[in-house]
PDB file of C-alpha atoms in Angstrom:
ATOM      1  CA  UNK A   1      -2.642  24.609   2.453  1.00  0.00           C
ATOM      2  CA  UNK A   2      -2.117  20.782   3.973  1.00  0.00           C
ATOM      3  CA  UNK A   3      -3.911  17.723   2.124  1.00  0.00           C
ATOM      4  CA  UNK A   4      -6.824  16.602   4.075  1.00  0.00           C
ATOM      5  CA  UNK A   5      -6.716  12.563   4.072  1.00  0.00           C
ATOM      6  CA  UNK A   6      -9.488  10.210   5.141  1.00  0.00           C
ATOM      7  CA  UNK A   7      -8.309   7.237   6.765  1.00  0.00           C
ATOM      8  CA  UNK A   8     -10.945   4.408   6.796  1.00  0.00           C
ATOM      9  CA  UNK A   9     -11.461   2.303   9.421  1.00  0.00           C
ATOM     10  CA  UNK A  10     -13.004  -0.935   8.671  1.00  0.00           C
ATOM     11  CA  UNK A  11     -14.087  -3.446  11.671  1.00  0.00           C
ATOM     12  CA  UNK A  12     -10.850  -5.462  12.375  1.00  0.00           C
ATOM     13  CA  UNK A  13      -8.066  -3.049  10.968  1.00  0.00           C
ATOM     14  CA  UNK A  14      -5.061  -2.744  13.036  1.00  0.00           C
ATOM     15  CA  UNK A  15      -2.633  -0.417  11.435  1.00  0.00           C
ATOM     16  CA  UNK A  16      -4.466   2.902  11.543  1.00  0.00           C
ATOM     17  CA  UNK A  17      -2.475   4.830  14.338  1.00  0.00           C
ATOM     18  CA  UNK A  18       1.041   4.214  12.531  1.00  0.00           C
ATOM     19  CA  UNK A  19      -0.501   4.967   9.177  1.00  0.00           C
ATOM     20  CA  UNK A  20      -2.065   8.176  10.561  1.00  0.00           C
ATOM     21  CA  UNK A  21       1.406   9.095  12.128  1.00  0.00           C
ATOM     22  CA  UNK A  22       3.210   8.399   9.057  1.00  0.00           C
ATOM     23  CA  UNK A  23       0.504  10.550   6.848  1.00  0.00           C
ATOM     24  CA  UNK A  24       0.829  13.460   9.584  1.00  0.00           C
ATOM     25  CA  UNK A  25       4.610  13.387   9.417  1.00  0.00           C
ATOM     26  CA  UNK A  26       4.285  14.073   5.789  1.00  0.00           C
ATOM     27  CA  UNK A  27       2.398  16.992   6.477  1.00  0.00           C
ATOM     28  CA  UNK A  28      -1.311  15.596   6.297  1.00  0.00           C
ATOM     29  CA  UNK A  29      -4.306  16.494   8.137  1.00  0.00           C
ATOM     30  CA  UNK A  30      -5.866  12.917   9.031  1.00  0.00           C
ATOM     31  CA  UNK A  31      -9.402  12.317   9.488  1.00  0.00           C
ATOM     32  CA  UNK A  32     -10.243   8.987  10.835  1.00  0.00           C
ATOM     33  CA  UNK A  33     -13.451   7.710   9.320  1.00  0.00           C
ATOM     34  CA  UNK A  34     -15.157   5.303  11.448  1.00  0.00           C
ATOM     35  CA  UNK A  35     -17.267   2.389  10.603  1.00  0.00           C
ATOM     36  CA  UNK A  36     -20.761   3.498   9.588  1.00  0.00           C
ATOM     37  CA  UNK A  37     -20.185   7.113   9.210  1.00  0.00           C
ATOM     38  CA  UNK A  38     -20.780   8.731   5.988  1.00  0.00           C
ATOM     39  CA  UNK A  39     -17.621   9.363   3.606  1.00  0.00           C
ATOM     40  CA  UNK A  40     -18.086  12.637   1.534  1.00  0.00           C
ATOM     41  CA  UNK A  41     -15.522  12.542  -1.273  1.00  0.00           C
ATOM     42  CA  UNK A  42     -15.678  16.138  -1.687  1.00  0.00           C
ATOM     43  CA  UNK A  43     -14.268  16.915   1.796  1.00  0.00           C
ATOM     44  CA  UNK A  44     -10.871  15.078   1.133  1.00  0.00           C
ATOM     45  CA  UNK A  45      -8.033  15.139  -0.982  1.00  0.00           C
ATOM     46  CA  UNK A  46      -6.555  11.797  -0.515  1.00  0.00           C
ATOM     47  CA  UNK A  47      -7.801   8.525   0.889  1.00  0.00           C
ATOM     48  CA  UNK A  48      -6.265   5.697   2.520  1.00  0.00           C
ATOM     49  CA  UNK A  49      -7.092   1.999   3.581  1.00  0.00           C
ATOM     50  CA  UNK A  50      -4.673   0.602   6.177  1.00  0.00           C
ATOM     51  CA  UNK A  51      -3.842  -2.957   6.796  1.00  0.00           C
ATOM     52  CA  UNK A  52      -5.361  -5.640   9.234  1.00  0.00           C
ATOM     53  CA  UNK A  53      -8.181  -7.840   9.157  1.00  0.00           C
ATOM     54  CA  UNK A  54     -11.425  -6.184   7.847  1.00  0.00           C
ATOM     55  CA  UNK A  55     -14.182  -8.544   9.022  1.00  0.00           C
ATOM     56  CA  UNK A  56     -11.901 -10.843  10.065  1.00  0.00           C
ATOM     57  CA  UNK A  57     -11.159 -11.819   6.410  1.00  0.00           C
ATOM     58  CA  UNK A  58     -14.364 -13.656   5.972  1.00  0.00           C
ATOM     59  CA  UNK A  59     -14.972 -15.213   2.675  1.00  0.00           C
ATOM     60  CA  UNK A  60     -11.520 -13.838   1.282  1.00  0.00           C
ATOM     61  CA  UNK A  61      -9.233 -11.179   2.727  1.00  0.00           C
ATOM     62  CA  UNK A  62     -11.025  -7.719   1.466  1.00  0.00           C
ATOM     63  CA  UNK A  63     -14.151  -9.302   0.383  1.00  0.00           C
ATOM     64  CA  UNK A  64     -16.690  -7.903   2.765  1.00  0.00           C
ATOM     65  CA  UNK A  65     -15.424  -4.594   3.217  1.00  0.00           C
ATOM     66  CA  UNK A  66     -15.025  -3.882  -0.446  1.00  0.00           C
ATOM     67  CA  UNK A  67     -18.951  -4.120  -0.557  1.00  0.00           C
ATOM     68  CA  UNK A  68     -19.134  -1.251   1.755  1.00  0.00           C
ATOM     69  CA  UNK A  69     -20.903   2.203   0.761  1.00  0.00           C
ATOM     70  CA  UNK A  70     -17.417   3.933   1.215  1.00  0.00           C
ATOM     71  CA  UNK A  71     -16.641   2.262  -2.233  1.00  0.00           C
ATOM     72  CA  UNK A  72     -18.769   4.572  -4.112  1.00  0.00           C
ATOM     73  CA  UNK A  73     -16.898   7.633  -2.570  1.00  0.00           C
ATOM     74  CA  UNK A  74     -13.765   5.701  -3.601  1.00  0.00           C
ATOM     75  CA  UNK A  75     -14.833   5.369  -7.278  1.00  0.00           C
ATOM     76  CA  UNK A  76     -15.684   9.255  -7.319  1.00  0.00           C
ATOM     77  CA  UNK A  77     -12.419   9.864  -5.999  1.00  0.00           C
ATOM     78  CA  UNK A  78     -10.698   7.869  -8.640  1.00  0.00           C
ATOM     79  CA  UNK A  79     -12.786   9.265 -11.259  1.00  0.00           C
ATOM     80  CA  UNK A  80     -11.700  12.942 -10.003  1.00  0.00           C
ATOM     81  CA  UNK A  81      -7.871  11.964 -10.160  1.00  0.00           C
ATOM     82  CA  UNK A  82      -7.558  12.021  -6.237  1.00  0.00           C
ATOM     83  CA  UNK A  83      -5.135   9.600  -4.852  1.00  0.00           C
ATOM     84  CA  UNK A  84      -6.082   6.546  -2.976  1.00  0.00           C
ATOM     85  CA  UNK A  85      -3.677   3.978  -0.926  1.00  0.00           C
ATOM     86  CA  UNK A  86      -4.466   0.582   0.095  1.00  0.00           C
ATOM     87  CA  UNK A  87      -1.936  -0.883   2.423  1.00  0.00           C
ATOM     88  CA  UNK A  88      -2.273  -5.015   2.650  1.00  0.00           C
ATOM     89  CA  UNK A  89      -5.624  -5.433   3.879  1.00  0.00           C
ATOM     90  CA  UNK A  90      -6.574  -1.996   2.287  1.00  0.00           C
ATOM     91  CA  UNK A  91      -5.059  -3.494  -1.221  1.00  0.00           C
ATOM     92  CA  UNK A  92      -6.874  -6.375  -0.858  1.00  0.00           C
ATOM     93  CA  UNK A  93     -10.231  -4.266  -0.466  1.00  0.00           C
ATOM     94  CA  UNK A  94      -9.461  -2.151  -3.354  1.00  0.00           C
ATOM     95  CA  UNK A  95      -8.648  -5.188  -5.653  1.00  0.00           C
ATOM     96  CA  UNK A  96     -11.887  -6.941  -4.445  1.00  0.00           C
ATOM     97  CA  UNK A  97     -13.611  -3.916  -5.268  1.00  0.00           C
ATOM     98  CA  UNK A  98     -12.356  -3.375  -8.722  1.00  0.00           C
ATOM     99  CA  UNK A  99     -10.738  -0.091  -7.998  1.00  0.00           C
ATOM    100  CA  UNK A 100      -7.419  -1.658  -9.018  1.00  0.00           C
ATOM    101  CA  UNK A 101      -6.784  -2.039 -11.861  1.00  0.00           C
ATOM    102  CA  UNK A 102     -10.162   0.184 -12.287  1.00  0.00           C
ATOM    103  CA  UNK A 103     -12.162   0.144 -15.551  1.00  0.00           C
ATOM    104  CA  UNK A 104     -15.607   1.567 -16.226  1.00  0.00           C
ATOM    105  CA  UNK A 105     -17.955  -0.265 -14.196  1.00  0.00           C
ATOM    106  CA  UNK A 106     -15.087  -1.770 -12.097  1.00  0.00           C
ATOM    107  CA  UNK A 107     -15.424  -5.341 -12.462  1.00  0.00           C
ATOM    108  CA  UNK A 108     -13.104  -7.635 -10.461  1.00  0.00           C
ATOM    109  CA  UNK A 109     -10.346  -8.682 -12.935  1.00  0.00           C
ATOM    110  CA  UNK A 110      -7.340  -9.130 -10.653  1.00  0.00           C
ATOM    111  CA  UNK A 111      -7.178 -11.261  -7.428  1.00  0.00           C
ATOM    112  CA  UNK A 112      -4.703 -11.356  -4.267  1.00  0.00           C
ATOM    113  CA  UNK A 113      -4.434 -15.178  -3.942  1.00  0.00           C
ATOM    114  CA  UNK A 114      -2.863 -17.081  -1.213  1.00  0.00           C
ATOM    115  CA  UNK A 115       0.969 -16.828  -0.736  1.00  0.00           C
ATOM    116  CA  UNK A 116       3.346 -19.332  -2.693  1.00  0.00           C
ATOM    117  CA  UNK A 117       6.639 -17.459  -2.391  1.00  0.00           C
ATOM    118  CA  UNK A 118       9.860 -19.339  -2.198  1.00  0.00           C
ATOM    119  CA  UNK A 119       8.302 -22.765  -1.427  1.00  0.00           C
ATOM    120  CA  UNK A 120       6.170 -21.300   1.530  1.00  0.00           C
ATOM    121  CA  UNK A 121       2.499 -20.721   2.251  1.00  0.00           C
ATOM    122  CA  UNK A 122       0.348 -19.490   4.502  1.00  0.00           C
ATOM    123  CA  UNK A 123       0.468 -16.094   6.526  1.00  0.00           C
ATOM    124  CA  UNK A 124       4.202 -14.618   6.145  1.00  0.00           C
ATOM    125  CA  UNK A 125       5.732 -11.891   8.472  1.00  0.00           C
ATOM    126  CA  UNK A 126       9.241 -10.560   7.600  1.00  0.00           C
ATOM    127  CA  UNK A 127      11.303  -8.023   6.048  1.00  0.00           C
ATOM    128  CA  UNK A 128      12.035  -7.900   2.370  1.00  0.00           C
ATOM    129  CA  UNK A 129      13.107  -5.410  -0.285  1.00  0.00           C
ATOM    130  CA  UNK A 130      10.992  -3.386  -3.012  1.00  0.00           C
ATOM    131  CA  UNK A 131      12.031  -1.315  -5.930  1.00  0.00           C
ATOM    132  CA  UNK A 132       9.866   1.613  -7.406  1.00  0.00           C
ATOM    133  CA  UNK A 133       9.148   1.066 -10.852  1.00  0.00           C
ATOM    134  CA  UNK A 134       8.150   3.493 -13.449  1.00  0.00           C
ATOM    135  CA  UNK A 135       4.268   2.945 -13.768  1.00  0.00           C
ATOM    136  CA  UNK A 136       0.986   4.427 -14.543  1.00  0.00           C
ATOM    137  CA  UNK A 137       1.069   5.548 -10.749  1.00  0.00           C
ATOM    138  CA  UNK A 138       2.223   9.199 -11.505  1.00  0.00           C
ATOM    139  CA  UNK A 139       2.243  10.164  -7.731  1.00  0.00           C
ATOM    140  CA  UNK A 140       5.329   7.651  -7.324  1.00  0.00           C
ATOM    141  CA  UNK A 141       7.168   9.483 -10.089  1.00  0.00           C
ATOM    142  CA  UNK A 142       9.441  11.332  -7.288  1.00  0.00           C
ATOM    143  CA  UNK A 143      10.450   7.378  -6.135  1.00  0.00           C
ATOM    144  CA  UNK A 144      10.971   5.781  -9.472  1.00  0.00           C
ATOM    145  CA  UNK A 145      13.849   3.577  -9.009  1.00  0.00           C
ATOM    146  CA  UNK A 146      14.106   3.627  -5.529  1.00  0.00           C
ATOM    147  CA  UNK A 147      14.994   0.541  -3.814  1.00  0.00           C
ATOM    148  CA  UNK A 148      14.529   0.136   0.263  1.00  0.00           C
ATOM    149  CA  UNK A 149      13.814  -2.471   2.979  1.00  0.00           C
ATOM    150  CA  UNK A 150      10.194  -3.090   4.218  1.00  0.00           C
ATOM    151  CA  UNK A 151       8.261  -5.293   5.966  1.00  0.00           C
ATOM    152  CA  UNK A 152       5.333  -7.766   4.975  1.00  0.00           C
ATOM    153  CA  UNK A 153       2.635  -9.532   7.017  1.00  0.00           C
ATOM    154  CA  UNK A 154      -0.028 -11.161   4.715  1.00  0.00           C
ATOM    155  CA  UNK A 155      -1.374 -14.767   3.615  1.00  0.00           C
ATOM    156  CA  UNK A 156      -2.956 -13.274   0.600  1.00  0.00           C
ATOM    157  CA  UNK A 157      -0.682 -11.274  -1.243  1.00  0.00           C
ATOM    158  CA  UNK A 158      -0.195 -12.967  -4.604  1.00  0.00           C
ATOM    159  CA  UNK A 159      -1.227 -10.903  -7.331  1.00  0.00           C
ATOM    160  CA  UNK A 160      -2.739 -12.940 -10.206  1.00  0.00           C
ATOM    161  CA  UNK A 161      -5.286 -12.843 -13.053  1.00  0.00           C
ATOM    162  CA  UNK A 162      -6.863 -14.930 -15.910  1.00  0.00           C
ATOM    163  CA  UNK A 163      -7.008 -11.723 -18.126  1.00  0.00           C
ATOM    164  CA  UNK A 164      -3.735 -11.893 -20.485  1.00  0.00           C
ATOM    165  CA  UNK A 165      -3.658  -8.161 -21.286  1.00  0.00           C
ATOM    166  CA  UNK A 166      -4.081  -7.337 -17.469  1.00  0.00           C
ATOM    167  CA  UNK A 167      -1.297 -10.129 -16.836  1.00  0.00           C
ATOM    168  CA  UNK A 168       0.991  -8.311 -19.141  1.00  0.00           C
ATOM    169  CA  UNK A 169       0.463  -5.129 -17.447  1.00  0.00           C
ATOM    170  CA  UNK A 170       1.211  -6.717 -13.916  1.00  0.00           C
ATOM    171  CA  UNK A 171       4.265  -8.799 -14.993  1.00  0.00           C
ATOM    172  CA  UNK A 172       6.124  -6.101 -16.823  1.00  0.00           C
ATOM    173  CA  UNK A 173       4.154  -3.319 -17.661  1.00  0.00           C
ATOM    174  CA  UNK A 174       2.582  -0.006 -16.382  1.00  0.00           C
ATOM    175  CA  UNK A 175       0.354  -1.597 -13.454  1.00  0.00           C
ATOM    176  CA  UNK A 176       3.274  -2.869 -11.512  1.00  0.00           C
ATOM    177  CA  UNK A 177       4.145  -0.279  -9.527  1.00  0.00           C
ATOM    178  CA  UNK A 178       6.626  -1.785  -7.043  1.00  0.00           C
ATOM    179  CA  UNK A 179       8.265  -5.381  -7.116  1.00  0.00           C
ATOM    180  CA  UNK A 180      10.023  -7.412  -4.693  1.00  0.00           C
ATOM    181  CA  UNK A 181      13.744  -7.521  -5.143  1.00  0.00           C
ATOM    182  CA  UNK A 182      16.998  -9.008  -3.554  1.00  0.00           C
ATOM    183  CA  UNK A 183      18.781  -6.385  -1.463  1.00  0.00           C
ATOM    184  CA  UNK A 184      21.386  -5.540  -4.289  1.00  0.00           C
ATOM    185  CA  UNK A 185      18.628  -4.998  -6.874  1.00  0.00           C
ATOM    186  CA  UNK A 186      18.757  -8.608  -8.340  1.00  0.00           C
ATOM    187  CA  UNK A 187      15.611 -10.761  -9.009  1.00  0.00           C
ATOM    188  CA  UNK A 188      13.829 -11.987  -5.989  1.00  0.00           C
ATOM    189  CA  UNK A 189      12.026 -14.926  -7.928  1.00  0.00           C
ATOM    190  CA  UNK A 190      12.591 -18.144  -6.224  1.00  0.00           C
ATOM    191  CA  UNK A 191      14.194 -16.509  -3.150  1.00  0.00           C
ATOM    192  CA  UNK A 192      13.498 -15.727   0.484  1.00  0.00           C
ATOM    193  CA  UNK A 193      13.119 -12.032  -0.850  1.00  0.00           C
ATOM    194  CA  UNK A 194       9.786 -13.166  -3.040  1.00  0.00           C
ATOM    195  CA  UNK A 195       7.196 -13.513  -0.088  1.00  0.00           C
ATOM    196  CA  UNK A 196       4.051 -14.765  -2.177  1.00  0.00           C
ATOM    197  CA  UNK A 197       4.950 -15.810  -5.822  1.00  0.00           C
ATOM    198  CA  UNK A 198       3.038 -12.622  -7.417  1.00  0.00           C
ATOM    199  CA  UNK A 199       3.319 -12.388 -10.946  1.00  0.00           C
ATOM    200  CA  UNK A 200       6.291 -10.168 -12.025  1.00  0.00           C
ATOM    201  CA  UNK A 201       7.240 -10.275  -8.509  1.00  0.00           C
ATOM    202  CA  UNK A 202       4.757  -7.383  -7.958  1.00  0.00           C
ATOM    203  CA  UNK A 203       4.409  -5.873  -4.590  1.00  0.00           C
ATOM    204  CA  UNK A 204       1.908  -3.119  -5.740  1.00  0.00           C
ATOM    205  CA  UNK A 205      -0.484  -2.584  -8.547  1.00  0.00           C
ATOM    206  CA  UNK A 206      -2.049   0.638  -9.589  1.00  0.00           C
ATOM    207  CA  UNK A 207      -5.274   1.306 -11.390  1.00  0.00           C
ATOM    208  CA  UNK A 208      -5.216   2.225 -15.153  1.00  0.00           C
ATOM    209  CA  UNK A 209      -6.077   5.793 -14.319  1.00  0.00           C
ATOM    210  CA  UNK A 210      -2.818   5.929 -12.186  1.00  0.00           C
ATOM    211  CA  UNK A 211      -4.149   7.681  -8.984  1.00  0.00           C
ATOM    212  CA  UNK A 212      -5.220   4.250  -6.846  1.00  0.00           C
ATOM    213  CA  UNK A 213      -2.284   2.014  -5.338  1.00  0.00           C
ATOM    214  CA  UNK A 214      -2.704  -1.489  -4.091  1.00  0.00           C
ATOM    215  CA  UNK A 215       0.307  -1.883  -1.954  1.00  0.00           C
ATOM    216  CA  UNK A 216       0.886  -5.206  -0.209  1.00  0.00           C
ATOM    217  CA  UNK A 217       4.264  -4.411   1.783  1.00  0.00           C
ATOM    218  CA  UNK A 218       3.745  -2.240   5.046  1.00  0.00           C
ATOM    219  CA  UNK A 219       5.623   1.261   4.540  1.00  0.00           C
ATOM    220  CA  UNK A 220       4.110   2.332   7.746  1.00  0.00           C
ATOM    221  CA  UNK A 221       6.158  -0.146   9.807  1.00  0.00           C
ATOM    222  CA  UNK A 222       9.520   1.084   8.072  1.00  0.00           C
ATOM    223  CA  UNK A 223       8.515   5.065   8.381  1.00  0.00           C
ATOM    224  CA  UNK A 224      11.199   5.576  11.427  1.00  0.00           C
ATOM    225  CA  UNK A 225      14.878   4.554  11.275  1.00  0.00           C
ATOM    226  CA  UNK A 226      14.488   2.788  14.646  1.00  0.00           C
ATOM    227  CA  UNK A 227      12.145   0.547  12.908  1.00  0.00           C
ATOM    228  CA  UNK A 228      14.896  -0.867  10.352  1.00  0.00           C
ATOM    229  CA  UNK A 229      16.578  -3.781  11.727  1.00  0.00           C
ATOM    230  CA  UNK A 230      20.184  -3.505  12.543  1.00  0.00           C
ATOM    231  CA  UNK A 231      21.331  -6.439  10.509  1.00  0.00           C
ATOM    232  CA  UNK A 232      19.639  -4.845   7.362  1.00  0.00           C
ATOM    233  CA  UNK A 233      21.943  -4.747   4.357  1.00  0.00           C
ATOM    234  CA  UNK A 234      22.866  -1.753   2.226  1.00  0.00           C
ATOM    235  CA  UNK A 235      22.486   1.780   3.167  1.00  0.00           C
ATOM    236  CA  UNK A 236      19.527   1.493   5.338  1.00  0.00           C
ATOM    237  CA  UNK A 237      21.174  -0.793   7.527  1.00  0.00           C
ATOM    238  CA  UNK A 238      24.353   1.505   7.741  1.00  0.00           C
ATOM    239  CA  UNK A 239      22.233   4.588   8.653  1.00  0.00           C
ATOM    240  CA  UNK A 240      20.464   2.462  11.338  1.00  0.00           C
ATOM    241  CA  UNK A 241      23.714   1.110  12.861  1.00  0.00           C
ATOM    242  CA  UNK A 242      25.313   4.508  12.785  1.00  0.00           C
ATOM    243  CA  UNK A 243      22.349   6.200  14.749  1.00  0.00           C
ATOM    244  CA  UNK A 244      23.802   6.064  18.067  1.00  0.00           C
ATOM    245  CA  UNK A 245      21.389   8.343  19.942  1.00  0.00           C
ATOM    246  CA  UNK A 246      17.726   8.115  20.453  1.00  0.00           C
ATOM    247  CA  UNK A 247      16.808  11.498  18.818  1.00  0.00           C
ATOM    248  CA  UNK A 248      18.712  10.234  15.740  1.00  0.00           C
ATOM    249  CA  UNK A 249      16.495   7.029  15.515  1.00  0.00           C
ATOM    250  CA  UNK A 250      13.481   9.207  15.038  1.00  0.00           C
ATOM    251  CA  UNK A 251      14.808  10.148  11.433  1.00  0.00           C
ATOM    252  CA  UNK A 252      12.821   9.124   8.590  1.00  0.00           C
ATOM    253  CA  UNK A 253      12.863   5.590   7.693  1.00  0.00           C
ATOM    254  CA  UNK A 254      12.688   4.066   4.183  1.00  0.00           C
ATOM    255  CA  UNK A 255       9.053   3.631   4.124  1.00  0.00           C
ATOM    256  CA  UNK A 256       8.206   7.441   4.899  1.00  0.00           C
ATOM    257  CA  UNK A 257       9.084   8.507   1.238  1.00  0.00           C
ATOM    258  CA  UNK A 258       5.912   6.627   0.131  1.00  0.00           C
ATOM    259  CA  UNK A 259       3.727   8.762   2.420  1.00  0.00           C
ATOM    260  CA  UNK A 260       5.738  11.909   1.427  1.00  0.00           C
ATOM    261  CA  UNK A 261       4.590  11.544  -2.164  1.00  0.00           C
ATOM    262  CA  UNK A 262       1.284  10.444  -1.611  1.00  0.00           C
ATOM    263  CA  UNK A 263       0.438  13.372   0.755  1.00  0.00           C
ATOM    264  CA  UNK A 264       2.356  15.842  -1.811  1.00  0.00           C
ATOM    265  CA  UNK A 265      -0.134  14.502  -4.634  1.00  0.00           C
ATOM    266  CA  UNK A 266      -3.267  14.892  -2.418  1.00  0.00           C
ATOM    267  CA  UNK A 267      -2.032  18.630  -1.492  1.00  0.00           C
ATOM    268  CA  UNK A 268      -1.736  19.424  -5.408  1.00  0.00           C
ATOM    269  CA  UNK A 269      -5.347  18.066  -5.747  1.00  0.00           C
ATOM    270  CA  UNK A 270      -6.574  20.404  -2.893  1.00  0.00           C
ATOM    271  CA  UNK A 271      -5.070  23.405  -4.686  1.00  0.00           C
TER     272      UNK A 271
END
């Protein structure tokens, strides 16, 4: 049986189509849940919050959407071990709602602050590299150690906190699920491959329960080989340059593996 995944459409999101396509390519049945509709957590095996600018990023990115009644369904999903993925603005919503790091009562202990990467600030849109780390996010286990190119497009992507224990968990502990790296796997700190100055170069943080992931890069924009820039370094650049026909360019790109892992975890829940 294929996993049934809810794709939540807050007003202002703009990445739902390509996100749905990547989920469907991974074998999911995707239901688009529109603003104002009821969200029944019993009907779905997984939940995805796509990127964009929900409610025009009023107050702070993700702040208004984090007050949606849908959050009650996501808390229920977290408690039941169902996978939840927030991409870029979706990650900001999960952090603002307290679902990441996700503690009893879900107080907000983590923030996504304005970018400070590589001496730059403000909105940043470009390709960088990430590495998947062993973490509390068990549904990412098939990808541990993988390194791949991926686009970022955000102005508030810097994971930060005043909680010393949580800071340790993000900097080098179980809550840092992905980190920005150089193409050769070296440190990204202080280089153009660090887009926001996040603690520990964190590109994603997960909940303490391990099933909720707040991911700032956009894997849906790297789900097909044709989306990878021809000048990309390493294996993925070689694959892109070697693809001589249009059909070959429709092969999976580096970001598709993340959706495959998510859908596989959702399908396991649904069994």
